[in-house]
XYZ file of C-alpha atoms in Angstrom:
691
model
C 280.963 178.593 89.573
C 281.611 175.606 87.329
C 278.841 173.035 87.063
C 280.136 169.457 87.440
C 277.274 167.031 87.307
C 276.522 163.391 86.562
C 273.078 162.387 85.373
C 271.547 158.997 84.798
C 274.645 156.876 84.216
C 273.826 153.753 82.100
C 274.420 150.475 83.992
C 276.243 147.719 82.096
C 274.971 145.060 84.519
C 271.552 145.401 82.867
C 272.929 144.416 79.474
C 272.153 140.991 78.042
C 274.367 137.896 78.137
C 276.040 136.245 75.181
C 276.508 132.477 75.300
C 277.190 129.524 73.009
C 280.528 130.804 71.656
C 283.113 128.132 70.862
C 286.780 128.989 70.379
C 288.169 126.462 67.896
C 291.830 127.429 68.274
C 293.528 128.419 71.521
C 294.930 131.984 71.269
C 298.672 132.385 71.220
C 300.011 132.349 74.795
C 302.817 134.896 74.251
C 302.911 138.068 72.202
C 305.939 140.350 71.933
C 305.797 143.864 70.561
C 309.264 145.429 70.523
C 309.662 148.960 69.177
C 312.379 151.319 68.008
C 311.987 155.077 67.854
C 313.971 157.910 66.318
C 313.012 161.496 66.785
C 314.186 165.083 66.455
C 313.265 168.189 68.382
C 313.662 171.532 66.609
C 313.569 174.610 68.855
C 315.621 177.776 68.911
C 317.729 177.813 72.066
C 318.247 181.022 74.028
C 321.547 182.789 73.558
C 324.104 181.335 75.905
C 322.062 178.224 76.738
C 324.585 175.406 77.291
C 322.000 172.646 77.502
C 320.026 172.836 74.259
C 320.769 172.885 70.584
C 318.687 172.449 67.448
C 318.013 169.785 66.467
C 318.119 167.454 69.436
C 318.028 163.778 68.540
C 316.151 161.083 70.420
C 316.520 157.324 70.199
C 314.581 154.796 72.252
C 313.924 151.075 72.312
C 311.445 149.156 74.344
C 308.860 146.426 74.200
C 305.358 145.359 75.208
C 304.600 141.807 76.281
C 301.322 139.968 76.591
C 301.069 136.475 78.059
C 298.013 134.335 78.745
C 298.484 132.959 82.249
C 295.198 131.069 81.918
C 292.288 131.326 79.515
C 290.864 134.126 81.699
C 293.964 135.808 83.128
C 296.310 137.988 81.112
C 299.696 139.431 81.937
C 300.570 142.720 80.153
C 304.026 144.204 80.617
C 305.959 147.088 79.127
C 309.662 147.981 79.274
C 310.711 151.588 78.690
C 307.403 152.464 77.009
C 306.957 155.399 74.681
C 303.729 157.339 74.272
C 304.880 159.977 71.815
C 301.906 159.294 69.509
C 299.370 160.183 72.244
C 297.460 163.447 71.823
C 298.790 166.399 73.842
C 296.826 167.821 76.771
C 294.848 170.962 76.003
C 295.981 174.365 77.243
C 294.181 175.721 80.303
C 294.427 178.666 82.708
C 294.324 177.617 86.347
C 294.292 180.481 88.869
C 293.212 178.264 91.781
C 295.439 176.570 94.340
C 294.356 173.159 93.033
C 295.908 170.885 90.461
C 294.359 170.551 87.003
C 292.924 167.115 86.196
C 293.723 165.594 82.802
C 292.283 162.272 81.650
C 294.511 159.298 80.912
C 295.293 158.745 77.224
C 298.281 156.359 77.234
C 297.289 152.978 75.705
C 298.944 150.753 78.310
C 296.956 152.352 81.151
C 293.718 152.824 79.218
C 293.466 149.183 78.115
C 291.761 147.072 80.764
C 291.249 150.066 83.092
C 287.889 148.667 84.200
C 289.628 145.890 86.120
C 291.096 148.535 88.474
C 288.039 150.728 88.903
C 287.186 151.624 92.457
C 285.171 154.482 93.867
C 282.320 154.332 91.395
C 280.177 157.428 91.676
C 276.661 158.089 90.420
C 274.107 160.807 90.926
C 270.941 161.921 89.200
C 272.184 165.481 89.660
C 275.074 166.858 91.663
C 277.880 169.418 91.328
C 281.309 170.250 92.702
C 281.979 166.869 94.207
C 284.112 163.859 93.289
C 284.308 160.078 93.587
C 286.313 158.205 96.188
C 289.067 157.265 93.769
C 292.342 155.718 94.885
C 294.063 155.337 91.524
C 295.004 158.044 89.014
C 297.329 156.356 86.496
C 298.872 159.683 85.400
C 300.810 159.754 88.672
C 302.943 157.038 87.037
C 305.428 158.879 84.808
C 304.363 162.253 86.179
C 306.341 165.472 85.722
C 309.127 165.608 88.330
C 307.708 167.091 91.517
C 310.704 169.347 92.219
C 311.017 170.650 88.703
C 309.542 173.986 89.788
C 312.214 174.263 92.474
C 314.882 174.251 89.768
C 312.832 176.670 87.629
C 313.095 179.208 90.453
C 316.908 178.995 90.563
C 317.941 178.513 86.974
C 318.763 180.895 84.173
C 319.281 177.925 81.840
C 318.168 174.370 82.563
C 317.667 170.912 81.195
C 314.643 169.794 83.244
C 312.919 166.517 82.318
C 309.284 166.907 81.421
C 308.260 163.527 82.737
C 309.586 160.612 84.748
C 310.801 157.635 82.768
C 308.771 154.468 83.262
C 311.424 151.773 83.477
C 308.832 149.028 83.428
C 305.277 148.213 84.296
C 303.193 145.012 84.442
C 299.573 144.230 85.125
C 297.486 141.081 85.525
C 293.798 141.329 84.704
C 290.975 138.860 84.325
C 288.842 136.418 86.240
C 289.945 133.451 88.361
C 288.384 130.016 88.227
C 286.873 130.698 91.663
C 284.962 133.731 90.354
C 287.129 136.625 91.483
C 287.690 139.509 89.051
C 291.203 140.775 89.662
C 293.513 143.558 88.570
C 297.121 143.902 89.786
C 299.514 146.555 88.539
C 303.095 147.384 89.452
C 305.240 150.101 87.877
C 308.725 151.487 88.491
C 309.747 155.012 87.451
C 313.354 156.146 87.403
C 315.118 158.806 89.362
C 315.294 162.067 87.423
C 317.792 164.914 87.695
C 317.786 168.448 86.319
C 320.946 170.155 85.063
C 320.970 173.920 85.391
C 323.002 177.083 85.541
C 322.125 180.152 87.627
C 322.260 183.754 86.523
C 325.500 184.292 88.479
C 327.322 182.205 85.912
C 328.048 179.409 88.343
C 329.228 176.032 87.055
C 326.608 173.578 85.846
C 324.636 172.233 88.779
C 322.671 168.999 89.155
C 319.600 168.529 91.328
C 317.590 165.345 91.731
C 313.961 166.317 91.049
C 312.175 162.963 91.231
C 313.197 159.815 93.130
C 313.133 156.172 92.063
C 309.552 155.155 92.829
C 307.544 151.947 92.862
C 303.742 152.077 92.375
C 301.403 149.157 93.196
C 297.676 148.676 92.803
C 295.658 145.578 93.674
C 291.943 145.292 93.025
C 289.736 142.243 93.765
C 285.973 141.830 93.600
C 283.433 139.064 93.353
C 279.801 138.764 92.320
C 277.172 137.047 94.427
C 273.447 136.507 94.208
C 273.380 136.282 90.361
C 275.338 139.504 90.067
C 273.015 141.515 92.324
C 275.689 141.800 95.011
C 279.331 142.730 94.335
C 281.911 142.945 97.130
C 285.456 144.129 96.533
C 288.681 145.368 98.054
C 291.577 147.557 96.917
C 295.130 148.275 98.008
C 297.493 150.923 96.664
C 301.098 151.757 97.543
C 303.697 154.323 96.460
C 307.267 153.772 97.742
C 310.098 156.267 97.075
C 313.862 156.020 97.507
C 314.740 159.400 99.036
C 318.526 159.635 98.881
C 318.676 163.421 98.321
C 318.113 165.651 101.387
C 315.923 168.036 99.423
C 313.686 165.214 98.254
C 313.525 163.777 101.780
C 312.378 167.182 103.101
C 309.822 167.673 100.310
C 308.285 164.323 99.444
C 306.580 161.600 101.403
C 308.611 158.381 101.736
C 305.648 156.129 101.154
C 301.857 156.212 101.078
C 299.252 153.452 101.218
C 295.501 153.209 100.940
C 293.261 150.223 101.595
C 289.552 150.072 100.984
C 286.452 147.938 100.509
C 283.267 148.466 98.563
C 279.877 146.798 98.126
C 277.141 147.228 95.573
C 273.747 145.581 96.068
C 270.507 145.485 94.062
C 267.167 144.074 95.189
C 263.447 143.962 94.339
C 264.141 143.134 90.708
C 267.004 145.657 90.624
C 264.604 148.488 91.325
C 266.630 149.556 94.337
C 270.354 149.819 94.841
C 272.899 150.535 97.580
C 276.563 151.234 96.900
C 279.087 152.005 99.595
C 282.860 152.435 99.787
C 285.300 153.023 102.644
C 289.034 153.798 102.352
C 291.742 154.336 104.935
C 294.916 156.211 103.914
C 298.311 156.395 105.561
C 301.355 158.460 104.460
C 304.799 158.552 106.091
C 307.681 160.974 105.658
C 309.999 163.395 107.361
C 308.466 166.094 109.567
C 308.940 168.714 106.889
C 307.366 166.505 104.205
C 304.307 165.744 106.381
C 304.037 169.413 107.280
C 304.036 170.283 103.565
C 301.239 167.779 103.143
C 299.154 169.207 105.986
C 299.671 172.750 104.628
C 298.820 171.833 101.032
C 295.634 173.055 99.335
C 293.979 169.673 99.912
C 294.148 170.124 103.726
C 295.183 173.605 105.008
C 295.736 172.335 108.578
C 297.552 175.631 109.292
C 294.333 177.696 109.213
C 294.687 179.869 112.383
C 290.986 179.663 113.280
C 290.826 175.914 112.830
C 289.819 174.086 115.971
C 292.439 171.571 117.132
C 291.057 168.105 117.779
C 292.580 164.975 119.269
C 294.976 162.974 117.107
C 293.633 159.489 117.742
C 293.848 156.884 114.976
C 293.059 159.348 112.167
C 295.075 162.569 112.033
C 293.267 165.838 112.577
C 295.810 167.865 114.596
C 298.309 170.301 113.099
C 301.612 168.901 114.379
C 304.787 170.106 112.654
C 306.756 167.246 114.260
C 304.496 164.540 112.861
C 305.951 161.925 110.548
C 302.671 160.226 109.656
C 299.240 161.354 108.464
C 296.154 159.110 108.474
C 292.637 159.617 107.306
C 289.547 157.973 105.855
C 287.033 158.481 103.056
C 283.512 157.177 102.749
C 280.773 157.219 100.120
C 277.301 155.712 100.175
C 274.241 156.061 97.896
C 270.774 154.566 98.338
C 268.523 154.880 95.293
C 265.453 153.737 93.456
C 266.714 152.978 89.928
C 263.679 151.987 87.828
C 260.048 153.050 87.362
C 258.442 156.335 86.577
C 259.466 157.883 89.862
C 263.091 157.616 91.082
C 264.936 158.999 94.065
C 268.392 158.997 95.668
C 270.142 160.026 98.863
C 273.935 160.080 99.174
C 276.711 160.884 101.576
C 280.361 161.636 100.644
C 283.009 162.123 103.358
C 286.743 162.913 103.500
C 288.397 163.256 106.935
C 290.952 166.068 107.407
C 293.874 163.652 107.256
C 292.736 161.697 104.178
C 295.624 161.788 101.651
C 295.935 159.635 98.509
C 297.710 161.941 96.084
C 300.727 159.654 95.807
C 298.730 157.416 93.444
C 295.368 159.160 93.100
C 293.863 162.598 92.526
C 292.563 164.440 95.581
C 291.759 168.142 95.393
C 290.507 168.545 98.948
C 289.714 166.691 102.166
C 287.902 167.791 105.375
C 284.252 167.678 104.312
C 280.934 165.890 104.811
C 278.794 166.169 101.688
C 275.206 164.996 101.268
C 272.582 165.270 98.537
C 269.084 164.084 97.643
C 267.093 164.122 94.400
C 263.628 163.095 93.180
C 263.210 162.170 89.526
C 260.198 161.767 87.213
C 260.855 160.109 83.883
C 258.714 159.312 80.821
C 260.195 156.415 78.813
C 257.264 155.656 76.495
C 257.459 157.929 73.444
C 254.702 160.500 73.026
C 253.611 162.659 70.158
C 256.222 165.376 70.764
C 258.959 163.493 72.630
C 260.807 160.181 72.733
C 261.692 160.422 76.428
C 261.774 163.004 79.231
C 263.818 163.180 82.415
C 263.334 165.789 85.099
C 264.704 166.057 88.621
C 264.517 168.288 91.703
C 266.851 168.172 94.692
C 269.533 169.764 96.802
C 272.897 169.264 98.424
C 274.953 170.670 101.290
C 278.401 170.234 102.761
C 280.059 170.849 106.143
C 283.710 170.789 107.133
C 284.882 169.028 110.266
C 284.593 172.297 112.221
C 280.827 172.241 111.586
C 280.788 175.140 109.119
C 278.504 174.826 106.107
C 280.726 175.284 103.029
C 278.197 174.351 100.377
C 274.448 174.607 99.963
C 272.368 174.516 96.852
C 268.933 173.751 95.409
C 268.844 172.299 91.921
C 266.567 171.248 89.081
C 267.181 169.582 85.764
C 265.142 168.841 82.643
C 266.111 166.859 79.537
C 264.126 165.604 76.573
C 264.778 163.687 73.381
C 262.634 164.867 70.497
C 261.061 162.590 67.844
C 263.850 163.599 65.404
C 266.459 162.332 67.913
C 267.663 165.783 68.905
C 268.275 166.244 72.652
C 267.745 169.372 74.759
C 268.437 169.929 78.440
C 268.459 172.758 80.948
C 269.377 173.040 84.605
C 269.125 175.635 87.408
C 271.132 175.930 90.629
C 270.608 178.395 93.448
C 273.616 178.666 95.716
C 273.360 181.067 98.684
C 276.253 182.676 100.637
C 278.218 180.045 102.600
C 281.478 179.833 104.563
C 284.691 179.349 102.601
C 287.649 177.700 104.400
C 289.783 177.653 101.267
C 289.585 181.229 99.871
C 292.504 182.642 101.913
C 294.676 179.601 101.092
C 295.559 178.664 104.609
C 294.282 181.794 106.297
C 291.091 182.290 108.327
C 287.667 181.244 107.099
C 285.623 183.873 105.255
C 282.400 183.794 103.299
C 281.862 183.051 99.634
C 279.257 184.828 97.557
C 276.356 182.812 96.304
C 275.207 182.507 92.710
C 272.362 181.535 90.448
C 273.390 179.230 87.633
C 271.570 178.295 84.457
C 272.927 175.543 82.210
C 271.621 174.410 78.836
C 272.520 172.040 76.056
C 271.299 170.891 72.690
C 272.699 168.104 70.529
C 271.770 166.753 67.121
C 271.131 163.314 65.745
C 274.430 161.380 65.759
C 273.325 159.338 62.729
C 273.397 162.385 60.450
C 276.261 163.546 58.244
C 276.379 166.852 60.049
C 275.949 166.724 63.811
C 275.562 170.024 65.676
C 275.496 170.829 69.359
C 275.758 173.635 71.875
C 276.375 173.558 75.618
C 276.459 176.643 77.797
C 276.313 177.958 81.316
C 275.583 181.421 82.722
C 275.924 182.318 86.387
C 275.323 185.557 88.266
C 276.574 186.271 91.775
C 274.404 186.823 94.823
C 275.709 189.413 97.276
C 278.227 191.179 95.046
C 278.760 192.002 91.355
C 280.001 189.025 89.388
C 279.015 186.754 86.534
C 280.338 184.005 84.260
C 279.458 182.755 80.794
C 280.667 179.589 79.195
C 279.765 178.467 75.662
C 280.854 175.335 73.761
C 279.405 174.863 70.288
C 280.250 171.602 68.553
C 280.065 170.517 64.947
C 281.006 167.112 63.482
C 281.032 166.623 59.699
C 281.305 163.100 58.337
C 282.553 162.572 54.805
C 281.341 159.102 54.114
C 282.301 156.353 56.530
C 286.053 156.999 56.637
C 286.529 160.751 57.300
C 285.239 163.074 60.002
C 286.034 166.619 61.121
C 285.151 167.866 64.589
C 285.230 171.519 65.517
C 284.612 172.288 69.196
C 285.453 175.898 70.143
C 284.897 177.141 73.660
C 284.552 180.657 75.023
C 284.397 181.824 78.634
C 284.036 185.245 80.203
C 283.892 185.789 83.945
C 283.986 188.693 86.381
C 284.547 187.956 90.049
C 286.954 187.876 92.967
C 290.401 186.343 92.674
C 293.066 185.652 95.281
C 296.279 187.642 94.597
C 298.817 187.298 97.403
C 299.546 187.125 101.143
C 301.493 189.805 102.981
C 302.885 189.456 106.524
C 301.770 192.381 108.682
C 301.859 192.250 112.525
C 299.196 194.964 112.678
C 296.598 192.781 110.896
C 295.298 191.373 114.166
C 291.974 190.129 112.818
C 293.795 187.921 110.327
C 296.491 186.693 112.657
C 299.329 188.869 111.337
C 298.725 188.441 107.620
C 296.893 190.363 104.968
C 295.171 188.282 102.330
C 294.887 190.383 99.196
C 292.152 189.811 96.613
C 291.079 191.731 93.518
C 288.334 191.914 90.981
C 289.271 190.107 87.797
C 287.855 190.300 84.291
C 288.909 187.114 82.558
C 288.257 185.734 79.073
C 289.487 182.717 77.157
C 288.930 181.255 73.709
C 289.889 177.827 72.530
C 289.417 176.439 68.999
C 289.760 172.661 69.274
C 289.813 170.933 65.863
C 290.154 167.212 65.016
C 290.419 165.425 61.686
C 290.268 161.625 61.404
C 290.837 159.902 58.093
C 290.774 156.140 57.475
C 292.383 155.589 54.072
C 292.321 151.824 54.454
C 291.732 149.534 57.487
C 295.477 149.584 58.031
C 296.274 153.251 57.219
C 294.851 156.135 59.227
C 295.611 159.789 59.888
C 294.692 161.813 62.984
C 295.151 165.576 63.245
C 294.550 167.741 66.345
C 295.053 171.473 66.752
C 294.178 173.862 69.540
C 294.742 177.600 69.227
C 294.164 179.121 72.682
C 294.172 182.645 74.074
C 293.374 183.815 77.618
C 293.509 187.168 79.314
C 292.916 188.521 82.783
C 292.812 192.120 84.042
C 292.850 192.893 87.792
C 291.300 195.916 89.529
C 289.948 197.051 92.896
C 292.556 195.355 95.116
C 290.894 194.524 98.430
C 290.854 192.450 101.582
C 288.121 190.981 103.711
C 286.889 193.282 106.463
C 286.978 190.460 109.036
C 287.071 186.680 109.190
C 283.826 184.812 108.519
C 282.371 187.819 106.697
C 281.565 188.500 103.072
C 282.230 192.239 103.120
C 285.568 193.488 101.693
C 287.330 196.821 101.854
C 289.014 198.217 98.743
C 292.442 199.877 98.962
C 292.295 203.556 98.030
C 288.543 203.698 98.364
C 287.502 202.243 101.715
C 290.879 202.079 103.433
C 294.513 203.167 102.840
C 295.910 204.134 99.481
C 297.156 202.422 96.326
C 299.525 203.857 93.680
C 300.442 202.491 90.278
C 304.115 201.810 89.551
C 305.448 202.086 86.015
C 308.803 201.613 84.320
C 310.679 204.194 82.245
C 308.596 203.241 79.175
C 305.337 203.815 81.057
C 304.419 200.128 81.297
C 302.579 199.116 84.467
C 304.857 197.028 86.739
C 302.788 196.852 89.901
C 301.106 198.723 92.744
C 302.341 200.265 95.969
C 299.769 199.652 98.695
C 299.449 201.520 101.982
C 296.844 199.312 103.681
C 295.806 201.637 106.533
C 296.685 205.205 105.562
C 298.006 206.989 108.620
C 298.093 203.687 110.616
C 301.204 201.771 111.640
C 301.056 199.158 108.860
C 303.964 199.137 106.413
C 303.376 199.588 102.697
C 303.911 196.626 100.322
C 304.128 196.041 96.607
C 301.823 194.008 94.409
C 303.496 192.939 91.155
C 301.296 193.511 88.144
C 299.157 190.363 87.972
C 297.526 191.141 84.561
C 298.168 188.455 81.988
C 297.668 187.579 78.380
C 298.494 184.008 77.384
C 298.466 182.390 73.985
C 299.386 179.026 72.625
C 298.994 176.691 69.692
C 299.201 172.943 70.306
C 298.842 170.378 67.607
C 299.890 166.968 66.510
C 299.535 164.708 63.487
C 299.785 160.943 63.696
C 300.002 158.745 60.592
C 299.476 155.115 61.506
C 300.280 152.239 59.102
C 299.753 148.626 60.135
C 302.196 147.159 57.587
C 301.481 143.593 58.768
C 298.945 142.270 61.284
C 299.887 143.608 64.701
C 302.958 145.479 63.463
C 302.647 149.239 63.143
C 304.574 152.259 61.965
C 303.813 155.683 63.456
C 304.937 158.938 61.914
C 304.327 161.775 64.405
C 304.625 165.556 64.145
C 303.984 167.698 67.206
C 304.163 171.487 67.273
C 303.841 173.881 70.209
C 303.869 177.659 70.152
C 303.392 179.764 73.309
C 303.822 183.314 74.508
C 302.661 185.685 77.191
C 302.569 189.352 78.160
C 301.035 191.551 80.802
C 298.576 193.256 78.473
C 295.561 191.812 80.265
C 293.084 192.722 77.537
C 291.247 190.447 75.136
C 292.245 191.244 71.558
C 291.790 188.295 69.240
C 293.450 189.864 66.181
C 296.520 190.863 68.227
C 296.863 187.465 69.880
C 296.292 185.588 66.628
C 299.158 187.484 64.996
C 301.399 186.957 68.038
C 300.726 183.179 68.031
C 301.991 182.962 64.469
C 305.003 185.078 65.351
C 305.945 182.933 68.369
C 308.811 180.581 67.618
C 307.582 176.981 67.376
C 308.895 173.817 68.968
C 308.621 170.992 66.424
C 309.028 167.352 67.297
C 309.227 164.656 64.642
C 309.159 160.954 65.535
C 309.291 157.711 63.631
C 308.255 154.725 65.683
C 308.054 151.120 64.486
C 306.843 148.141 66.481
C 306.848 144.562 65.286
C 304.434 141.896 66.515
C 305.782 138.477 67.342
C 303.359 135.740 68.327
C 304.612 132.573 70.048
């Protein structure tokens, strides 16, 4: 029931212009920044592990290069880059079939990212939708895609956590003819995992990521005094698939090409933005079948209507070696005045696939929304400004089923003391769900009523407080969710700040558990899709400390203790496709029996799905979980001469899990401290050379 919304994005094209600047000396044309790194990893290896010892030493060398091609075009390149000083990703619990999105933090890809932007998205209020992006830089240097395959085979393993970036280069800037350009090319190395199975077999080697080349080209140009912008984009990912397993699992190459336009008129009171992208991926039949059956597509749904193949793929064909699709986004809006409005349409065809170099959680939808806004921008006696909106959105899949429908309202206000408050309300009725059974037949998803709220203090103060929250209750069955994120920032003068941002969530609802083949389950095409009620809680305590001792000496600290628990009950299945009603094992149908080990610990459940009927019994392994972790890093940065920097980095990770399933903060806090840590120490020095 998460609320994902964008509201009133500020437009940089309305900023002023700066002119009359004279550069007396031409900047240096070439800058070199070589680095050397030495590091140690301290972690206790498991008994009998032939691949790890403590400590494990690391040594790396590499370099960054910057060259001014012209006064407005810059070439940036990196060879064997290292990003060890970058803050670690936070811990999360993801029980869905979809990948977790993490933002980019690596300096090479963050710098100048605006030159590659495509798929800009804006809405006065919307939720559970995404932009038409074609580039997600974290695909470059990603974790090896077949690492989990080795995990399932190995007792001991040496599995790389990321793909090595052999080199990358980008050109950004503006040409003399007025084109804004961004070109990027990167090569990542082939990666192999070394492992040993539980049978004591000799050490085995499996390639888990192929040699890959990534390319992105982005061009756009302004017309009509900047009121019209037209652009194009091209992406490509090309893999060398020498290993049979890689060839059967991964696409050989994938491309996407698109165009976009943004236009303002009537004194920039009205705007139109539109984007269109065509994607094409090629691979072996098994690789394309894996793509069609992935959570982004689910072509294998047995009640899915087959359509003609044509230019853009929509047919489930296990012999196919190519998949094509398209994406489209358009928004027409009134952007200034007391009254504003917008209408938008967002489309992904069933065969649209850009995950080789972008982030796509799902295709096969036609989304549309509309909002009306009233704003007060002239300060009154009890407010500085007010923004309120009313609207709705809906979504259909390509079979014509409505998979989303909601009415929404939003209100925000800035008080005279510069505090801000906001609240929102969403009503979401029962709709069809073509993703719940993860490739099985379409069912229905319960609706919900959602209330969001937020309050934030004056950022100019020494102590800045804030609170964001969301509470949702289900419509049609018991269920609820609560999410709270307080925030406090304390500034000690101008050089030190501490930020404490804990988050707490508690939800009760329905969760997918497993699929069981059963030829007697005729209504669900020979498979039983098992769900359960879940009571889930998580608590995260994110803390940051930033200290600037001098302009050239800084310290950054980050720590995140995290605990999460989930307890399952009332195992059930849908009564029939395209229905909301479920039947619970042992209450409405069949029987269910707990299974325990010799110590009395719960190991799973034995399910007889139809009592005296012909269906065979099956086992559900105990899905209850309790997770805990502590992630932290400290980075001391010293610029010992202009452009030359020394980094001293300490990273620590602790993690553990059990099947307790209950939320017990004192227990989990003690267990976190008892978990054996992994400590990484790094010393990195780079030296700036200007020519």
